[in-house]
Amino acid sequence: ESFHAAKMAYRQFKIRVRETLSLGHSGPESLEDTVLDYIVRHEDLYDVQASVNEVIRSMNINPRISFPPEIDFIVISTLIRELCRVAFSMQTLFPPLDIAFGTDGELFSENKYHRSFDSDFTAALVAYHVWPALMEDDIVIVKGEAVTKR
């Protein structure tokens, strides 16, 4: 959720910067290069709290995630904030880095994941993901970790 929220915020931020800079852009650099340079230099303008709020809202309505009633996702808001910051920064790289979107029950892929030590090594389906794979242009750079169970 943190990566999704940060990627959406990055796209919106980039659109606003492009619209603003396109009004008076001139010079040797392309508009896209100028936009990316501006975003990198002004990364502090990223409204990380809005992304944190979006993540917490999404997690609260997700029926697969449950906490005891006395616990709120606010408890992990510091972790969510840092994940959003990292995800936003990963979008400013060329090419941007991303994480593999995994779904529980997907077919286990040796190319994308290592099996967790407590996995059933004969199971073909992912029970849950421990850590996502790091991707660049749909190519796995660092394998993630997944648990397979029957």
GROMACS .gro file of C-alpha atoms in nm:
model
  150
    1GLU     CA    1   0.000   0.000   0.000
    2SER     CA    2   0.286   0.239   0.079
    3PHE     CA    3   0.446   0.185  -0.261
    4HIS     CA    4   0.113   0.224  -0.439
    5ALA     CA    5   0.030   0.549  -0.256
    6ALA     CA    6   0.378   0.694  -0.315
    7LYS     CA    7   0.373   0.603  -0.684
    8MET     CA    8   0.035   0.772  -0.728
    9ALA     CA    9   0.159   1.081  -0.541
   10TYR     CA   10   0.470   1.088  -0.761
   11ARG     CA   11   0.261   1.077  -1.079
   12GLN     CA   12   0.039   1.360  -0.956
   13PHE     CA   13   0.339   1.565  -0.843
   14LYS     CA   14   0.508   1.512  -1.179
   15ILE     CA   15   0.196   1.625  -1.367
   16ARG     CA   16   0.172   1.945  -1.160
   17VAL     CA   17   0.543   2.020  -1.208
   18ARG     CA   18   0.524   1.952  -1.584
   19GLU     CA   19   0.222   2.183  -1.621
   20THR     CA   20   0.396   2.460  -1.426
   21LEU     CA   21   0.734   2.431  -1.599
   22SER     CA   22   0.591   2.392  -1.949
   23LEU     CA   23   0.460   2.750  -1.940
   24GLY     CA   24   0.807   2.901  -1.951
   25HIS     CA   25   1.037   2.613  -2.044
   26SER     CA   26   1.331   2.690  -2.269
   27GLY     CA   27   1.684   2.571  -2.269
   28PRO     CA   28   1.904   2.285  -2.375
   29GLU     CA   29   1.738   2.021  -2.152
   30SER     CA   30   1.413   1.855  -2.252
   31LEU     CA   31   1.104   1.938  -2.050
   32GLU     CA   32   1.101   1.585  -1.905
   33ASP     CA   33   1.462   1.616  -1.787
   34THR     CA   34   1.385   1.954  -1.632
   35VAL     CA   35   1.077   1.812  -1.457
   36LEU     CA   36   1.273   1.518  -1.315
   37ASP     CA   37   1.556   1.747  -1.204
   38TYR     CA   38   1.306   1.974  -1.028
   39ILE     CA   39   1.142   1.680  -0.849
   40VAL     CA   40   1.478   1.543  -0.732
   41ARG     CA   41   1.588   1.885  -0.604
   42HIS     CA   42   1.254   1.954  -0.435
   43GLU     CA   43   1.167   1.612  -0.301
   44ASP     CA   44   1.085   1.777   0.031
   45LEU     CA   45   0.769   1.917  -0.135
   46TYR     CA   46   0.628   1.564  -0.148
   47ASP     CA   47   0.329   1.550   0.087
   48VAL     CA   48   0.428   1.229   0.260
   49GLN     CA   49   0.157   1.269   0.525
   50ALA     CA   50  -0.114   1.254   0.259
   51SER     CA   51   0.035   0.924   0.139
   52VAL     CA   52   0.053   0.791   0.496
   53ASN     CA   53  -0.314   0.881   0.547
   54GLU     CA   54  -0.406   0.709   0.220
   55VAL     CA   55  -0.216   0.394   0.320
   56ILE     CA   56  -0.382   0.380   0.662
   57ARG     CA   57  -0.725   0.436   0.503
   58SER     CA   58  -0.662   0.157   0.250
   59MET     CA   59  -0.538  -0.082   0.517
   60ASN     CA   60  -0.836  -0.010   0.742
   61ILE     CA   61  -1.081  -0.109   0.469
   62ASN     CA   62  -0.888  -0.416   0.355
   63PRO     CA   63  -1.077  -0.720   0.488
   64ARG     CA   64  -0.767  -0.941   0.470
   65ILE     CA   65  -0.575  -0.729   0.721
   66SER     CA   66  -0.693  -0.746   1.077
   67PHE     CA   67  -0.571  -0.598   1.402
   68PRO     CA   68  -0.725  -0.631   1.746
   69PRO     CA   69  -0.977  -0.348   1.801
   70GLU     CA   70  -0.750  -0.169   2.048
   71ILE     CA   71  -0.470  -0.143   1.789
   72ASP     CA   72  -0.473   0.106   1.503
   73PHE     CA   73  -0.248   0.131   1.197
   74ILE     CA   74  -0.134   0.466   1.339
   75VAL     CA   75   0.099   0.252   1.552
   76ILE     CA   76   0.305   0.172   1.242
   77SER     CA   77   0.272   0.517   1.081
   78THR     CA   78   0.647   0.582   1.118
   79LEU     CA   79   0.722   0.267   0.916
   80ILE     CA   80   0.459   0.364   0.658
   81ARG     CA   81   0.610   0.714   0.632
   82GLU     CA   82   0.959   0.579   0.563
   83LEU     CA   83   0.829   0.326   0.310
   84CYS     CA   84   0.646   0.606   0.129
   85ARG     CA   85   0.961   0.819   0.123
   86VAL     CA   86   1.170   0.534  -0.014
   87ALA     CA   87   0.907   0.446  -0.275
   88PHE     CA   88   0.882   0.810  -0.387
   89SER     CA   89   1.260   0.836  -0.418
   90MET     CA   90   1.271   0.512  -0.617
   91GLN     CA   91   1.044   0.677  -0.875
   92THR     CA   92   1.296   0.958  -0.934
   93LEU     CA   93   1.563   0.717  -1.058
   94PHE     CA   94   1.616   0.647  -1.426
   95PRO     CA   95   1.478   0.397  -1.492
   96PRO     CA   96   1.256   0.398  -1.185
   97LEU     CA   97   1.275   0.110  -0.940
   98ASP     CA   98   0.962  -0.069  -0.837
   99ILE     CA   99   0.856  -0.371  -0.638
  100ALA     CA  100   0.684  -0.672  -0.784
  101PHE     CA  101   0.314  -0.679  -0.712
  102GLY     CA  102   0.240  -1.014  -0.558
  103THR     CA  103  -0.087  -1.184  -0.487
  104ASP     CA  104  -0.133  -1.462  -0.240
  105GLY     CA  105  -0.211  -1.782  -0.425
  106GLU     CA  106   0.004  -1.692  -0.726
  107LEU     CA  107   0.225  -1.955  -0.882
  108PHE     CA  108   0.568  -1.951  -0.714
  109SER     CA  109   0.839  -1.814  -0.946
  110GLU     CA  110   1.204  -1.909  -0.891
  111ASN     CA  111   1.295  -1.600  -1.094
  112LYS     CA  112   1.121  -1.359  -0.857
  113TYR     CA  113   1.141  -1.520  -0.513
  114HIS     CA  114   1.342  -1.727  -0.270
  115ARG     CA  115   1.136  -1.966  -0.061
  116SER     CA  116   1.125  -1.886   0.307
  117PHE     CA  117   1.293  -2.143   0.531
  118ASP     CA  118   0.956  -2.255   0.668
  119SER     CA  119   0.804  -2.312   0.324
  120ASP     CA  120   0.672  -2.637   0.190
  121PHE     CA  121   0.925  -2.686  -0.089
  122THR     CA  122   0.687  -2.909  -0.287
  123ALA     CA  123   0.404  -2.652  -0.287
  124ALA     CA  124   0.353  -2.460  -0.609
  125LEU     CA  125   0.147  -2.167  -0.480
  126VAL     CA  126   0.251  -1.867  -0.269
  127ALA     CA  127   0.075  -1.857   0.068
  128TYR     CA  128   0.208  -1.509   0.148
  129HIS     CA  129   0.495  -1.274   0.064
  130VAL     CA  130   0.762  -1.189   0.318
  131TRP     CA  131   0.933  -0.932   0.097
  132PRO     CA  132   0.865  -0.821  -0.261
  133ALA     CA  133   1.108  -0.854  -0.549
  134LEU     CA  134   1.287  -0.533  -0.658
  135MET     CA  135   1.220  -0.460  -1.024
  136GLU     CA  136   1.363  -0.234  -1.293
  137ASP     CA  137   1.177  -0.219  -1.626
  138ASP     CA  138   0.997  -0.546  -1.542
  139ILE     CA  139   1.332  -0.720  -1.479
  140VAL     CA  140   1.403  -0.866  -1.135
  141ILE     CA  141   1.707  -0.701  -0.979
  142VAL     CA  142   1.679  -0.853  -0.631
  143LYS     CA  143   1.464  -1.154  -0.553
  144GLY     CA  144   1.194  -1.127  -0.290
  145GLU     CA  145   1.097  -1.389  -0.037
  146ALA     CA  146   0.775  -1.587  -0.034
  147VAL     CA  147   0.626  -1.864   0.176
  148THR     CA  148   0.472  -2.161   0.000
  149LYS     CA  149   0.231  -2.393   0.179
  150ARG     CA  150  -0.015  -2.661   0.077
   0.00000   0.00000   0.00000
